[in-house]
PDB file of C-alpha atoms in Angstrom:
ATOM      1  CA  MET A1324     105.702 150.329 164.398  1.00  0.00           C
ATOM      2  CA  ALA A1325     108.134 147.447 164.422  1.00  0.00           C
ATOM      3  CA  THR A1326     109.127 145.708 161.200  1.00  0.00           C
ATOM      4  CA  LYS A1327     108.464 142.023 160.837  1.00  0.00           C
ATOM      5  CA  ASP A1328     111.073 139.599 159.557  1.00  0.00           C
ATOM      6  CA  TYR A1329     109.140 137.344 157.213  1.00  0.00           C
ATOM      7  CA  VAL A1330     112.214 135.346 156.125  1.00  0.00           C
ATOM      8  CA  LYS A1331     113.107 133.932 159.541  1.00  0.00           C
ATOM      9  CA  ARG A1332     109.519 133.495 160.583  1.00  0.00           C
ATOM     10  CA  GLY A1333     109.428 129.899 159.461  1.00  0.00           C
ATOM     11  CA  ARG A1334     106.723 127.921 157.816  1.00  0.00           C
ATOM     12  CA  SER A1335     103.496 126.883 159.374  1.00  0.00           C
ATOM     13  CA  PRO A1336     103.084 123.151 159.953  1.00  0.00           C
ATOM     14  CA  LYS A1337     101.205 121.334 157.241  1.00  0.00           C
ATOM     15  CA  LYS A1338      97.670 120.347 157.980  1.00  0.00           C
ATOM     16  CA  PRO A1339      96.833 116.713 157.454  1.00  0.00           C
ATOM     17  CA  ALA A1340      95.088 116.267 154.140  1.00  0.00           C
ATOM     18  CA  ARG A1341      91.532 115.101 154.311  1.00  0.00           C
ATOM     19  CA  ASN A1342      90.906 112.101 152.176  1.00  0.00           C
ATOM     20  CA  THR A1343      87.270 112.112 151.195  1.00  0.00           C
ATOM     21  CA  ARG A1344      87.569 109.094 148.942  1.00  0.00           C
ATOM     22  CA  LYS A1345      87.026 105.707 150.343  1.00  0.00           C
ATOM     23  CA  ALA A1346      89.698 103.173 149.620  1.00  0.00           C
ATOM     24  CA  PRO A1347      88.417 100.228 147.608  1.00  0.00           C
ATOM     25  CA  ALA A1348      87.806  97.223 149.757  1.00  0.00           C
ATOM     26  CA  SER A1349      90.265  94.468 149.045  1.00  0.00           C
ATOM     27  CA  GLY A1350      88.403  91.286 148.328  1.00  0.00           C
ATOM     28  CA  GLY A1351      91.325  89.042 149.095  1.00  0.00           C
ATOM     29  CA  PHE A1352      92.413  86.354 146.680  1.00  0.00           C
ATOM     30  CA  PRO A1353      90.526  86.458 143.326  1.00  0.00           C
ATOM     31  CA  ILE A1354      89.105  82.943 143.249  1.00  0.00           C
ATOM     32  CA  LYS A1355      87.058  83.458 140.098  1.00  0.00           C
ATOM     33  CA  TRP A1356      90.096  84.444 137.989  1.00  0.00           C
ATOM     34  CA  ALA A1357      92.191  81.650 139.468  1.00  0.00           C
ATOM     35  CA  LEU A1358      89.550  79.067 138.420  1.00  0.00           C
ATOM     36  CA  ILE A1359      89.394  80.479 134.880  1.00  0.00           C
ATOM     37  CA  ALA A1360      93.205  80.371 134.578  1.00  0.00           C
ATOM     38  CA  LEU A1361      93.266  76.780 135.921  1.00  0.00           C
ATOM     39  CA  CYS A1362      90.654  75.691 133.351  1.00  0.00           C
ATOM     40  CA  LEU A1363      92.605  77.271 130.490  1.00  0.00           C
ATOM     41  CA  VAL A1364      95.890  75.669 131.578  1.00  0.00           C
ATOM     42  CA  SER A1365      94.278  72.241 131.953  1.00  0.00           C
ATOM     43  CA  ALA A1366      92.620  72.545 128.487  1.00  0.00           C
ATOM     44  CA  LEU A1367      95.987  73.433 126.965  1.00  0.00           C
ATOM     45  CA  GLY A1368      97.654  70.466 128.693  1.00  0.00           C
ATOM     46  CA  TYR A1369      94.954  68.049 127.476  1.00  0.00           C
ATOM     47  CA  GLY A1370      95.278  69.385 123.927  1.00  0.00           C
ATOM     48  CA  LEU A1371      99.035  68.859 123.933  1.00  0.00           C
ATOM     49  CA  TYR A1372      98.628  65.318 125.362  1.00  0.00           C
ATOM     50  CA  PHE A1373      96.033  64.453 122.700  1.00  0.00           C
ATOM     51  CA  LEU A1374      98.281  65.698 119.899  1.00  0.00           C
ATOM     52  CA  SER A1375     101.288  63.752 121.191  1.00  0.00           C
ATOM     53  CA  THR A1376      99.416  60.402 121.514  1.00  0.00           C
ATOM     54  CA  THR A1377      97.652  60.368 118.140  1.00  0.00           C
ATOM     55  CA  PRO A1378      99.717  58.781 115.383  1.00  0.00           C
ATOM     56  CA  ALA A1379     100.804  60.881 112.434  1.00  0.00           C
ATOM     57  CA  PRO A1380      98.737  60.320 109.280  1.00  0.00           C
ATOM     58  CA  GLN A1381     100.304  57.915 106.793  1.00  0.00           C
ATOM     59  CA  THR A1382     100.776  59.187 103.282  1.00  0.00           C
ATOM     60  CA  GLU A1383     100.252  56.733 100.500  1.00  0.00           C
ATOM     61  CA  THR A1384     102.977  56.393  97.946  1.00  0.00           C
ATOM     62  CA  VAL A1385     101.489  56.345  94.487  1.00  0.00           C
ATOM     63  CA  GLN A1386     103.412  54.440  91.885  1.00  0.00           C
ATOM     64  CA  PRO A1387     103.024  55.816  88.394  1.00  0.00           C
ATOM     65  CA  LYS A1388     101.358  53.617  85.863  1.00  0.00           C
ATOM     66  CA  PRO A1389     103.394  52.720  82.821  1.00  0.00           C
ATOM     67  CA  ALA A1390     102.677  54.989  79.885  1.00  0.00           C
ATOM     68  CA  PRO A1391     100.815  53.377  77.022  1.00  0.00           C
ATOM     69  CA  LYS A1392     102.889  52.746  73.944  1.00  0.00           C
ATOM     70  CA  PRO A1393     102.117  55.108  71.093  1.00  0.00           C
ATOM     71  CA  GLN A1394     100.392  53.463  68.215  1.00  0.00           C
ATOM     72  CA  PRO A1395     101.422  54.376  64.721  1.00  0.00           C
ATOM     73  CA  LYS A1396      99.023  56.845  63.115  1.00  0.00           C
ATOM     74  CA  PRO A1397      97.669  56.223  59.689  1.00  0.00           C
ATOM     75  CA  ALA A1398      99.062  58.395  56.921  1.00  0.00           C
ATOM     76  CA  VAL A1399      97.520  61.880  56.907  1.00  0.00           C
ATOM     77  CA  LYS A1400      96.303  63.208  53.625  1.00  0.00           C
ATOM     78  CA  ALA A1401      97.801  66.405  52.196  1.00  0.00           C
ATOM     79  CA  GLN A1402      94.487  68.211  52.440  1.00  0.00           C
ATOM     80  CA  GLU A1403      94.215  67.656  56.191  1.00  0.00           C
ATOM     81  CA  LYS A1404      97.699  69.104  56.797  1.00  0.00           C
ATOM     82  CA  LYS A1405      96.707  72.549  55.517  1.00  0.00           C
ATOM     83  CA  LEU A1406      95.508  75.016  58.099  1.00  0.00           C
ATOM     84  CA  PRO A1407      92.353  76.965  57.525  1.00  0.00           C
ATOM     85  CA  PRO A1408      92.886  80.509  56.241  1.00  0.00           C
ATOM     86  CA  LYS A1409      93.483  83.196  58.860  1.00  0.00           C
ATOM     87  CA  PRO A1410      90.249  85.034  59.637  1.00  0.00           C
ATOM     88  CA  GLU A1411      90.104  88.620  58.547  1.00  0.00           C
ATOM     89  CA  GLU A1412      90.236  91.108  61.412  1.00  0.00           C
ATOM     90  CA  LYS A1413      87.259  93.339  61.794  1.00  0.00           C
ATOM     91  CA  TRP A1414      89.356  96.095  63.378  1.00  0.00           C
ATOM     92  CA  ARG A1415      91.409  98.288  61.064  1.00  0.00           C
ATOM     93  CA  TYR A1416      92.842 100.687  63.599  1.00  0.00           C
ATOM     94  CA  ILE A1417      96.336  99.212  63.406  1.00  0.00           C
ATOM     95  CA  GLU A1418      96.786 100.072  59.748  1.00  0.00           C
ATOM     96  CA  GLU A1419      95.054 103.413  60.163  1.00  0.00           C
ATOM     97  CA  LEU A1420      97.172 104.548  63.081  1.00  0.00           C
ATOM     98  CA  GLU A1421     100.536 103.519  61.650  1.00  0.00           C
ATOM     99  CA  ASN A1422     100.715 106.419  59.230  1.00  0.00           C
ATOM    100  CA  LYS A1423      98.375 108.844  60.959  1.00  0.00           C
ATOM    101  CA  GLU A1424      99.665 112.271  61.943  1.00  0.00           C
ATOM    102  CA  VAL A1425      97.860 114.337  64.542  1.00  0.00           C
ATOM    103  CA  PRO A1426      98.317 118.090  64.192  1.00  0.00           C
ATOM    104  CA  VAL A1427      99.014 119.780  67.515  1.00  0.00           C
ATOM    105  CA  GLU A1428      98.895 123.509  67.939  1.00  0.00           C
ATOM    106  CA  ALA A1429     101.410 124.679  70.497  1.00  0.00           C
ATOM    107  CA  LYS A1430     100.365 127.625  72.595  1.00  0.00           C
ATOM    108  CA  LYS A1431     102.467 130.655  71.983  1.00  0.00           C
ATOM    109  CA  GLU A1432     104.151 131.781  75.155  1.00  0.00           C
ATOM    110  CA  GLN A1433     103.018 135.253  75.957  1.00  0.00           C
ATOM    111  CA  LYS A1434     105.957 137.330  77.005  1.00  0.00           C
ATOM    112  CA  PRO A1435     105.124 139.971  79.568  1.00  0.00           C
ATOM    113  CA  SER A1436     105.611 143.579  78.603  1.00  0.00           C
ATOM    114  CA  ARG A1437     107.337 144.300  81.918  1.00  0.00           C
ATOM    115  CA  PRO A1438     109.597 142.181  84.142  1.00  0.00           C
ATOM    116  CA  TYR A1439     108.400 140.798  87.491  1.00  0.00           C
ATOM    117  CA  LEU A1440     109.557 141.592  91.019  1.00  0.00           C
ATOM    118  CA  MET A1441     109.043 139.738  94.268  1.00  0.00           C
ATOM    119  CA  GLN A1442     108.503 141.648  97.505  1.00  0.00           C
ATOM    120  CA  CYS A1443     109.264 139.734 100.699  1.00  0.00           C
ATOM    121  CA  GLY A1444     108.367 142.348 103.261  1.00  0.00           C
ATOM    122  CA  ALA A1445     107.731 146.027 103.944  1.00  0.00           C
ATOM    123  CA  TYR A1446     109.020 147.410 107.243  1.00  0.00           C
ATOM    124  CA  ARG A1447     108.950 150.697 109.114  1.00  0.00           C
ATOM    125  CA  SER A1448     112.579 150.403 110.253  1.00  0.00           C
ATOM    126  CA  GLN A1449     115.561 149.891 108.026  1.00  0.00           C
ATOM    127  CA  ASP A1450     117.086 147.460 110.546  1.00  0.00           C
ATOM    128  CA  GLN A1451     114.186 145.002 110.143  1.00  0.00           C
ATOM    129  CA  ALA A1452     114.465 145.236 106.351  1.00  0.00           C
ATOM    130  CA  GLU A1453     118.205 144.534 106.515  1.00  0.00           C
ATOM    131  CA  GLN A1454     117.565 141.464 108.708  1.00  0.00           C
ATOM    132  CA  ARG A1455     115.092 140.077 106.145  1.00  0.00           C
ATOM    133  CA  LYS A1456     117.615 140.824 103.360  1.00  0.00           C
ATOM    134  CA  ALA A1457     120.257 138.836 105.275  1.00  0.00           C
ATOM    135  CA  MET A1458     117.873 135.875 105.731  1.00  0.00           C
ATOM    136  CA  ILE A1459     117.250 135.860 101.982  1.00  0.00           C
ATOM    137  CA  ALA A1460     120.995 136.080 101.292  1.00  0.00           C
ATOM    138  CA  PHE A1461     121.516 132.915 103.396  1.00  0.00           C
ATOM    139  CA  GLN A1462     119.283 131.111 100.877  1.00  0.00           C
ATOM    140  CA  GLY A1463     121.590 132.147  98.001  1.00  0.00           C
ATOM    141  CA  LEU A1464     119.394 134.895  96.548  1.00  0.00           C
ATOM    142  CA  THR A1465     120.196 138.549  96.065  1.00  0.00           C
ATOM    143  CA  SER A1466     117.726 141.137  97.305  1.00  0.00           C
ATOM    144  CA  GLN A1467     117.668 144.879  97.757  1.00  0.00           C
ATOM    145  CA  VAL A1468     115.992 147.320 100.124  1.00  0.00           C
ATOM    146  CA  LYS A1469     114.006 150.112  98.451  1.00  0.00           C
ATOM    147  CA  ILE A1470     112.627 153.110 100.303  1.00  0.00           C
ATOM    148  CA  SER A1471     109.141 154.225  99.326  1.00  0.00           C
ATOM    149  CA  GLN A1472     107.112 157.150 100.613  1.00  0.00           C
ATOM    150  CA  GLY A1473     103.715 156.317 102.030  1.00  0.00           C
ATOM    151  CA  GLU A1474     100.970 158.387 103.600  1.00  0.00           C
ATOM    152  CA  LYS A1475     102.258 157.521 107.059  1.00  0.00           C
ATOM    153  CA  GLY A1476     105.977 157.872 106.371  1.00  0.00           C
ATOM    154  CA  ASN A1477     108.818 155.840 104.876  1.00  0.00           C
ATOM    155  CA  TRP A1478     108.531 152.138 104.162  1.00  0.00           C
ATOM    156  CA  TYR A1479     111.535 149.880 103.607  1.00  0.00           C
ATOM    157  CA  ARG A1480     110.594 147.185 101.081  1.00  0.00           C
ATOM    158  CA  VAL A1481     112.718 144.059 100.506  1.00  0.00           C
ATOM    159  CA  ILE A1482     112.663 143.368  96.763  1.00  0.00           C
ATOM    160  CA  LEU A1483     114.038 140.503  94.628  1.00  0.00           C
ATOM    161  CA  GLY A1484     114.308 140.706  90.869  1.00  0.00           C
ATOM    162  CA  PRO A1485     113.734 141.716  88.133  1.00  0.00           C
ATOM    163  CA  TYR A1486     112.538 138.385  86.756  1.00  0.00           C
ATOM    164  CA  PRO A1487     111.907 138.075  83.005  1.00  0.00           C
ATOM    165  CA  GLN A1488     109.411 135.223  83.588  1.00  0.00           C
ATOM    166  CA  LYS A1489     106.921 134.695  86.388  1.00  0.00           C
ATOM    167  CA  ARG A1490     107.890 131.020  86.597  1.00  0.00           C
ATOM    168  CA  LYS A1491     111.404 131.887  87.853  1.00  0.00           C
ATOM    169  CA  ALA A1492     109.944 134.238  90.461  1.00  0.00           C
ATOM    170  CA  GLU A1493     107.567 131.510  91.667  1.00  0.00           C
ATOM    171  CA  SER A1494     110.459 129.050  91.883  1.00  0.00           C
ATOM    172  CA  ASP A1495     112.406 131.441  94.140  1.00  0.00           C
ATOM    173  CA  ARG A1496     109.287 132.126  96.221  1.00  0.00           C
ATOM    174  CA  ASN A1497     108.803 128.381  96.826  1.00  0.00           C
ATOM    175  CA  MET A1498     112.458 128.044  97.861  1.00  0.00           C
ATOM    176  CA  LEU A1499     112.035 130.906 100.350  1.00  0.00           C
ATOM    177  CA  ARG A1500     108.770 129.409 101.630  1.00  0.00           C
ATOM    178  CA  ARG A1501     110.533 126.103 102.381  1.00  0.00           C
ATOM    179  CA  ALA A1502     113.130 128.089 104.337  1.00  0.00           C
ATOM    180  CA  GLY A1503     110.375 129.755 106.394  1.00  0.00           C
ATOM    181  CA  ILE A1504     110.598 133.180 104.734  1.00  0.00           C
ATOM    182  CA  GLU A1505     107.105 134.286 103.822  1.00  0.00           C
ATOM    183  CA  PRO A1506     104.886 135.973 102.714  1.00  0.00           C
ATOM    184  CA  CYS A1507     106.375 137.007  99.380  1.00  0.00           C
ATOM    185  CA  ALA A1508     104.265 138.607  96.663  1.00  0.00           C
ATOM    186  CA  ILE A1509     105.013 138.743  92.914  1.00  0.00           C
ATOM    187  CA  TRP A1510     104.170 141.895  90.960  1.00  0.00           C
ATOM    188  CA  PHE A1511     105.166 143.697  87.791  1.00  0.00           C
ATOM    189  CA  TRP A1512     108.329 145.754  88.132  1.00  0.00           C
ATOM    190  CA  GLU A1513     107.633 149.425  88.761  1.00  0.00           C
TER     191      GLU A1513
END
């Protein structure tokens, strides 16, 4: 059987594409839109002509009337000069609150019995754990790889800590989350 050379065979000529859609019939010049545009242009021209031919409104200048001369007042008696006494306020909160002390009981901060740790991954291979440790080191944090025995073999866990307070561990976890390193879990140190 002879071998065929498919590379030099060439391409088959393209078949003309069948166009099943009908081309929209051209209606010629759009007379309706031309009449609408002509009406709008003529209305604008008339409006401008009307505004240019009407005179501007005249503003009246108002001259101020002369102020009446003050007439001398008759002498005021001493009794009329006195002001009435200041009314007594019905609210007493101002005086009461000036010297008021409010006792506030501050919550005692409960210190944990054990420090916290943050685990940012558990891997089957030590190479993957070292890569995660390097990513954490680029964020300025120190981590370590711990080997733990599981039912299915060794696990390489990437651990940060110990943290004396959970708040510091959460702060570091949020920094790692913004850098795209997640999930990280916070537990008590073992």
